Short mmCIF file of C-alpha atoms in Angstrom, two decimals:
data_model
loop_
_atom_site.label_atom_id
_atom_site.label_comp_id
_atom_site.label_asym_id
_atom_site.label_seq_id
_atom_site.Cartn_x
_atom_site.Cartn_y
_atom_site.Cartn_z
CA UNK A 227 105.67 1.44 116.07
CA UNK A 228 108.12 4.00 114.67
CA UNK A 229 107.17 7.08 112.63
CA UNK A 230 108.81 5.49 109.58
CA UNK A 231 106.54 2.53 109.74
CA UNK A 232 103.40 2.65 107.61
CA UNK A 233 99.96 1.26 108.35
CA UNK A 234 98.50 -1.10 105.84
CA UNK A 235 94.88 -0.30 105.00
CA UNK A 236 92.89 -3.29 103.84
CA UNK A 237 92.00 -3.10 100.15
CA UNK A 238 88.37 -3.85 101.00
CA UNK A 239 88.18 -0.70 103.17
CA UNK A 240 89.61 1.39 100.34
CA UNK A 241 87.03 0.01 97.91
CA UNK A 242 84.22 0.66 100.40
CA UNK A 243 85.37 4.25 100.90
CA UNK A 244 85.46 4.87 97.18
CA UNK A 245 81.99 3.43 96.70
CA UNK A 246 80.54 5.52 99.51
CA UNK A 247 81.58 8.84 97.93
CA UNK A 248 79.03 8.82 95.07
CA UNK A 249 76.37 7.56 97.47
CA UNK A 250 76.94 10.56 99.74
CA UNK A 251 76.96 12.90 96.74
CA UNK A 252 73.68 11.44 95.45
CA UNK A 253 72.09 11.85 98.88
CA UNK A 254 73.15 15.50 99.06
CA UNK A 255 71.86 16.32 95.56
CA UNK A 256 68.57 14.55 96.24
CA UNK A 257 68.15 16.39 99.57
CA UNK A 258 68.83 19.74 97.89
CA UNK A 259 66.20 19.12 95.21
CA UNK A 260 63.68 18.07 97.85
CA UNK A 261 64.43 21.13 99.99
CA UNK A 262 64.09 23.39 96.95
CA UNK A 263 60.66 21.93 96.20
CA UNK A 264 59.55 22.31 99.82
CA UNK A 265 60.81 25.90 99.89
CA UNK A 266 58.68 26.97 96.93
CA UNK A 267 55.71 24.86 97.95
CA UNK A 268 55.37 26.51 101.38
CA UNK A 269 57.49 29.70 101.23
CA UNK A 270 57.64 30.44 104.97
CA UNK A 271 58.27 34.06 105.96
CA UNK A 272 61.58 33.30 107.61
CA UNK A 273 62.90 31.80 104.34
CA UNK A 274 61.45 34.48 102.07
CA UNK A 275 64.99 35.73 101.39
CA UNK A 276 65.48 32.53 99.36
CA UNK A 277 61.99 32.10 97.92
CA UNK A 278 61.74 35.68 96.63
CA UNK A 279 64.12 34.66 93.84
CA UNK A 280 62.67 32.80 90.84
CA UNK A 281 62.85 29.04 91.35
CA UNK A 282 64.94 28.60 88.21
CA UNK A 283 67.73 30.70 89.79
CA UNK A 284 68.59 27.87 92.20
CA UNK A 285 68.38 25.29 89.41
CA UNK A 286 70.76 27.45 87.39
CA UNK A 287 73.21 27.52 90.32
CA UNK A 288 73.00 23.73 90.54
CA UNK A 289 73.63 23.38 86.81
CA UNK A 290 76.73 25.56 87.09
CA UNK A 291 78.06 23.39 89.92
CA UNK A 292 77.42 20.25 87.87
CA UNK A 293 79.16 21.79 84.88
CA UNK A 294 82.23 22.76 86.91
CA UNK A 295 82.55 19.20 88.27
CA UNK A 296 81.90 17.58 84.90
CA UNK A 297 84.42 14.93 83.87
CA UNK A 298 84.54 12.54 80.96
CA UNK A 299 83.89 9.54 83.20
CA UNK A 300 80.89 11.04 85.03
CA UNK A 301 79.00 12.97 82.35
CA UNK A 302 76.02 10.58 82.32
CA UNK A 303 75.54 10.92 86.07
CA UNK A 304 75.86 14.73 85.91
CA UNK A 305 73.42 14.89 83.01
CA UNK A 306 70.91 12.87 85.04
CA UNK A 307 71.18 15.24 87.98
CA UNK A 308 70.84 18.24 85.65
CA UNK A 309 67.61 16.72 84.40
CA UNK A 310 66.33 16.18 87.94
CA UNK A 311 66.95 19.85 88.71
CA UNK A 312 64.29 20.60 86.11
CA UNK A 313 61.66 19.22 88.52
CA UNK A 314 61.40 22.40 90.68
CA UNK A 315 61.29 24.54 87.54
CA UNK A 316 58.48 22.50 86.02
CA UNK A 317 56.52 22.45 89.28
CA UNK A 318 56.84 26.06 90.40
CA UNK A 319 57.87 28.24 87.45
CA UNK A 320 55.31 30.06 85.29
CA UNK A 321 57.73 31.12 82.59
CA UNK A 322 57.83 27.85 80.67
CA UNK A 323 54.02 27.66 80.69
CA UNK A 324 53.49 31.18 79.34
CA UNK A 325 56.24 30.77 76.75
CA UNK A 326 54.59 27.60 75.50
CA UNK A 327 51.13 29.17 75.56
CA UNK A 328 52.43 32.05 73.48
CA UNK A 329 53.04 29.70 70.55
CA UNK A 330 49.29 29.16 70.15
CA UNK A 331 47.83 32.42 71.51
CA UNK A 332 45.06 34.24 69.69
CA UNK A 333 46.17 37.87 69.25
CA UNK A 334 42.70 39.21 68.47
CA UNK A 335 41.61 41.99 70.81
CA UNK A 336 39.02 41.27 73.50
CA UNK A 337 36.10 43.36 74.82
CA UNK A 338 38.15 45.21 77.41
CA UNK A 339 41.87 46.07 77.31
CA UNK A 340 43.51 46.95 80.62
CA UNK A 341 47.08 48.23 80.98
CA UNK A 342 49.12 48.63 84.16
CA UNK A 343 52.35 50.63 84.22
CA UNK A 344 54.67 51.99 86.90
CA UNK A 345 55.81 55.37 85.56
CA UNK A 346 59.10 55.56 87.51
CA UNK A 347 58.74 58.72 89.53
CA UNK A 348 55.79 60.17 87.60
CA UNK A 349 57.28 60.25 84.11
CA UNK A 350 54.70 61.58 81.66
CA UNK A 351 56.79 60.21 78.78
CA UNK A 352 56.41 56.74 80.30
CA UNK A 353 52.65 57.21 80.70
CA UNK A 354 52.25 58.22 77.04
CA UNK A 355 53.65 54.86 75.93
CA UNK A 356 50.24 53.27 76.58
CA UNK A 357 48.81 55.23 73.64
CA UNK A 358 50.20 52.75 71.11
CA UNK A 359 48.12 49.92 72.63
CA UNK A 360 44.73 51.74 72.59
CA UNK A 361 43.58 50.70 76.08
CA UNK A 362 40.12 50.97 77.64
CA UNK A 363 41.46 51.25 81.21
CA UNK A 364 44.93 52.28 82.40
CA UNK A 365 46.34 51.81 85.89
CA UNK A 366 49.35 53.97 86.71
CA UNK A 367 51.67 53.75 89.72
CA UNK A 368 54.22 56.41 90.68
CA UNK A 369 51.69 58.46 88.81
CA UNK A 370 52.03 61.62 86.71
CA UNK A 371 50.10 64.67 87.88
CA UNK A 372 46.36 65.19 87.51
CA UNK A 373 46.71 67.80 84.69
CA UNK A 374 48.97 65.44 82.73
CA UNK A 375 46.53 62.57 83.21
CA UNK A 376 43.63 64.76 82.06
CA UNK A 377 45.52 65.48 78.84
CA UNK A 378 46.26 61.79 78.37
CA UNK A 379 42.64 60.78 79.01
CA UNK A 380 41.43 63.17 76.32
CA UNK A 381 44.09 61.97 73.89
CA UNK A 382 43.15 58.32 74.36
CA UNK A 383 39.39 58.52 74.80
CA UNK A 384 38.33 61.98 73.65
CA UNK A 385 35.47 63.50 75.63
CA UNK A 386 34.66 60.11 77.18
CA UNK A 387 37.98 60.00 79.01
CA UNK A 388 38.26 60.54 82.76
CA UNK A 389 41.26 60.44 85.07
CA UNK A 390 41.73 60.12 88.82
CA UNK A 391 45.13 60.82 90.34
CA UNK A 392 45.87 59.76 93.89
CA UNK A 393 49.16 60.60 95.64
CA UNK A 394 50.79 57.44 94.32
CA UNK A 395 48.39 55.62 91.97
CA UNK A 396 45.95 56.74 89.31
CA UNK A 397 43.31 55.52 86.87
CA UNK A 398 42.54 56.66 83.33
CA UNK A 399 39.50 55.11 81.66
CA UNK A 400 36.67 55.43 79.22
CA UNK A 401 33.23 55.54 80.78
CA UNK A 402 30.80 57.54 82.81
CA UNK A 403 31.96 58.22 86.33
CA UNK A 404 29.74 56.53 88.88
CA UNK A 405 31.68 57.46 92.02
CA UNK A 406 34.62 59.69 92.91
CA UNK A 407 37.99 58.08 93.43
CA UNK A 408 38.69 56.42 96.76
CA UNK A 409 42.23 56.77 98.08
CA UNK A 410 43.37 54.00 100.39
CA UNK A 411 45.99 54.45 103.10
CA UNK A 412 47.52 51.35 104.67
CA UNK A 413 48.20 51.36 108.40
CA UNK A 414 51.96 51.20 107.88
CA UNK A 415 52.15 53.80 105.11
CA UNK A 416 52.16 57.60 105.10
CA UNK A 417 50.78 58.00 101.57
CA UNK A 418 47.97 56.35 99.67
CA UNK A 419 49.05 53.19 97.93
CA UNK A 420 45.82 52.53 96.04
CA UNK A 421 43.16 54.46 94.17
CA UNK A 422 39.73 53.04 93.32
CA UNK A 423 36.97 54.30 91.05
CA UNK A 424 33.59 52.96 89.96
CA UNK A 425 32.50 53.43 86.34
CA UNK A 426 29.25 52.92 84.45
CA UNK A 427 30.08 51.23 81.17
CA UNK A 428 26.52 51.27 79.89
CA UNK A 429 24.22 48.34 79.11
CA UNK A 430 23.92 47.70 82.85
CA UNK A 431 27.65 47.08 83.31
CA UNK A 432 29.60 48.68 86.12
CA UNK A 433 33.34 48.43 86.56
CA UNK A 434 35.23 48.84 89.82
CA UNK A 435 38.89 49.60 89.09
CA UNK A 436 41.73 49.65 91.63
CA UNK A 437 45.27 50.78 90.91
CA UNK A 438 47.71 49.85 93.68
CA UNK A 439 51.36 49.86 94.65
CA UNK A 440 52.21 47.69 97.63
CA UNK A 441 55.08 48.02 100.07
CA UNK A 442 58.39 48.40 98.16
CA UNK A 443 60.71 45.41 98.50
CA UNK A 444 63.81 45.28 100.67
CA UNK A 445 66.93 44.88 98.55
CA UNK A 446 69.14 42.78 100.80
CA UNK A 447 70.39 39.37 99.71
CA UNK A 448 73.33 39.23 102.09
CA UNK A 449 72.43 35.78 103.36
CA UNK A 450 75.08 35.79 106.08
CA UNK A 451 73.43 38.79 107.75
CA UNK A 452 70.49 38.23 110.14
CA UNK A 453 69.02 41.54 108.92
CA UNK A 454 68.54 39.98 105.49
CA UNK A 455 66.28 37.23 106.82
CA UNK A 456 64.32 39.31 109.34
CA UNK A 457 64.02 42.36 107.07
CA UNK A 458 62.63 40.45 104.11
CA UNK A 459 60.26 38.46 106.33
CA UNK A 460 58.86 41.63 107.91
CA UNK A 461 58.60 43.31 104.53
CA UNK A 462 56.50 40.41 103.28
CA UNK A 463 54.23 40.51 106.34
CA UNK A 464 53.65 44.24 105.82
CA UNK A 465 52.64 43.67 102.22
CA UNK A 466 50.26 40.91 103.27
CA UNK A 467 48.62 43.22 105.80
CA UNK A 468 48.20 45.92 103.16
CA UNK A 469 46.19 43.61 100.93
CA UNK A 470 44.05 42.45 103.84
CA UNK A 471 43.23 46.09 104.69
CA UNK A 472 42.61 46.93 101.04
CA UNK A 473 40.23 44.01 100.65
CA UNK A 474 38.32 45.18 103.73
CA UNK A 475 38.04 48.69 102.26
CA UNK A 476 36.74 47.38 98.94
CA UNK A 477 34.23 45.10 100.68
CA UNK A 478 32.73 48.22 102.22
CA UNK A 479 31.81 49.42 98.72
CA UNK A 480 29.20 46.65 98.67
CA UNK A 481 29.95 45.68 95.08
CA UNK A 482 26.89 44.14 93.44
CA UNK A 483 26.94 40.91 91.47
CA UNK A 484 26.61 42.96 88.26
CA UNK A 485 29.87 44.82 88.92
CA UNK A 486 33.03 43.81 87.10
CA UNK A 487 36.24 44.23 89.09
CA UNK A 488 39.83 44.93 88.06
CA UNK A 489 42.62 45.21 90.66
CA UNK A 490 46.11 45.71 89.30
CA UNK A 491 49.39 47.49 89.58
CA UNK A 492 52.79 47.16 91.18
CA UNK A 493 52.56 44.39 93.79
CA UNK A 494 56.30 44.73 94.47
CA UNK A 495 56.52 40.96 94.86
CA UNK A 496 56.50 37.97 92.53
CA UNK A 497 53.30 35.91 92.58
CA UNK A 498 52.95 34.96 96.24
CA UNK A 499 49.89 33.08 97.47
CA UNK A 500 50.65 33.96 101.10
CA UNK A 501 50.27 37.66 100.31
CA UNK A 502 47.64 37.52 97.58
CA UNK A 503 45.26 35.09 99.25
CA UNK A 504 43.43 38.18 100.48
CA UNK A 505 42.19 38.64 96.90
CA UNK A 506 41.11 35.02 96.43
CA UNK A 507 38.58 33.62 95.65
CA UNK A 508 37.03 37.02 94.92
CA UNK A 509 39.61 37.72 92.20
CA UNK A 510 41.97 35.73 89.98
CA UNK A 511 45.40 36.48 88.53
CA UNK A 512 44.83 37.04 84.80
CA UNK A 513 48.33 35.88 83.83
CA UNK A 514 47.78 32.45 85.36
CA UNK A 515 45.06 31.71 82.82
CA UNK A 516 46.06 33.67 79.74
CA UNK A 517 49.64 34.88 80.14
CA UNK A 518 51.81 34.55 77.04
CA UNK A 519 55.51 35.06 76.44
CA UNK A 520 57.98 36.28 79.04
CA UNK A 521 55.61 37.89 81.52
CA UNK A 522 58.15 39.25 84.02
CA UNK A 523 58.17 43.02 84.40
CA UNK A 524 60.90 43.98 86.85
CA UNK A 525 63.17 45.43 85.92
CA UNK A 526 62.54 46.58 82.37
CA UNK A 527 66.03 45.77 81.03
CA UNK A 528 66.40 42.49 82.97
CA UNK A 529 62.89 41.23 83.81
CA UNK A 530 63.44 38.46 86.37
CA UNK A 531 60.21 38.73 88.40
CA UNK A 532 56.53 39.38 87.63
CA UNK A 533 55.82 42.13 90.14
CA UNK A 534 53.25 43.98 87.99
CA UNK A 535 49.97 42.06 87.81
CA UNK A 536 46.32 42.47 86.83
CA UNK A 537 43.64 40.60 88.79
CA UNK A 538 40.00 40.27 87.73
CA UNK A 539 36.60 39.11 88.93
CA UNK A 540 35.02 35.95 87.56
CA UNK A 541 32.63 38.00 85.42
CA UNK A 542 35.60 38.67 83.14
CA UNK A 543 37.57 36.07 81.20
CA UNK A 544 41.20 36.87 80.37
CA UNK A 545 41.87 36.29 76.68
CA UNK A 546 45.53 37.29 76.39
CA UNK A 547 47.95 38.84 78.89
CA UNK A 548 51.52 39.89 78.15
CA UNK A 549 54.33 42.21 79.20
CA UNK A 550 55.68 44.86 76.83
CA UNK A 551 59.08 46.51 77.08
CA UNK A 552 59.08 50.24 77.78
CA UNK A 553 61.42 53.10 76.90
CA UNK A 554 60.92 55.50 79.81
CA UNK A 555 60.22 53.31 82.84
CA UNK A 556 62.16 50.79 84.89
CA UNK A 557 59.12 48.47 84.67
CA UNK A 558 57.58 46.70 81.71
CA UNK A 559 53.88 47.35 81.21
CA UNK A 560 51.25 44.63 81.58
CA UNK A 561 48.55 44.44 78.91
CA UNK A 562 45.47 42.28 79.48
CA UNK A 563 42.61 41.64 77.07
CA UNK A 564 39.36 40.43 78.61
CA UNK A 565 36.04 39.23 77.26
CA UNK A 566 32.74 39.75 79.03
CA UNK A 567 31.08 36.56 80.19
CA UNK A 568 27.75 35.85 78.46
CA UNK A 569 25.68 36.65 81.53
CA UNK A 570 27.24 40.12 81.45
#
């Protein structure tokens, strides 16, 4: 056969090839959605570089790809796939739940208002922003100095105000001091990353408060680099170990059943059961039950992840939890209103 001669391809083979293209495309899209769901359901350490991003980020990428390939003849099929990419968002994203809950939230104040705020390098101007919300307890990270906190405590609470400043975290509250502050040092840290204090609120109520800042995140999303995958995985394991050690330290305080507990601050990670299981079932994430609006706190200008959180014991019921924009910090502050359970 000469080079000039052509090979006739049977028309049936051409039709089969054309039909197989959308089948392959459907299989790929379906596999990607399934893999996305499995990723956020299990979040293994080795894939934390992918799972650390909000689940809706990957759906957004998929929607962009569908939009780019959109043609007049295939818009129904593309629209269907766009709808299917909502499944991971609905299953694993908190944002749509809190936004919907915010439409019906009761904005009346509860019995106890707790605020957590990272003050970005100890900014006193950032710390003073909590004044507008009239808190009962404030948890600071990257804390201002002890003298500055003493001034703030008196400004918020008058003579009833007390303040404890650790090297990295601090507590300002109203109430009679029951125990001096307890600094906690994780095994892989050189400075304290948590400060705890026990208060007597009167009427038989005691309140154990912990302000914490866990291991800072690794900012490396260069997915083609092995260091990205191993670095983020190790960073997550270190943060998990910190919470395990912190829980052990707090257990040694022998908290009685009459003691209310608040643990909050800068977790430096989005909600992550693998890390935060050390706090369960002893404590619960207040935002899961009563979060309203856009609850993400990092960073202040572009809040993509909810790294600042307030956890509570079952003796407290979260009434309303939200994030407020700040002027002098790179984090938004978390504000949580609680009610005391009847038995308390």
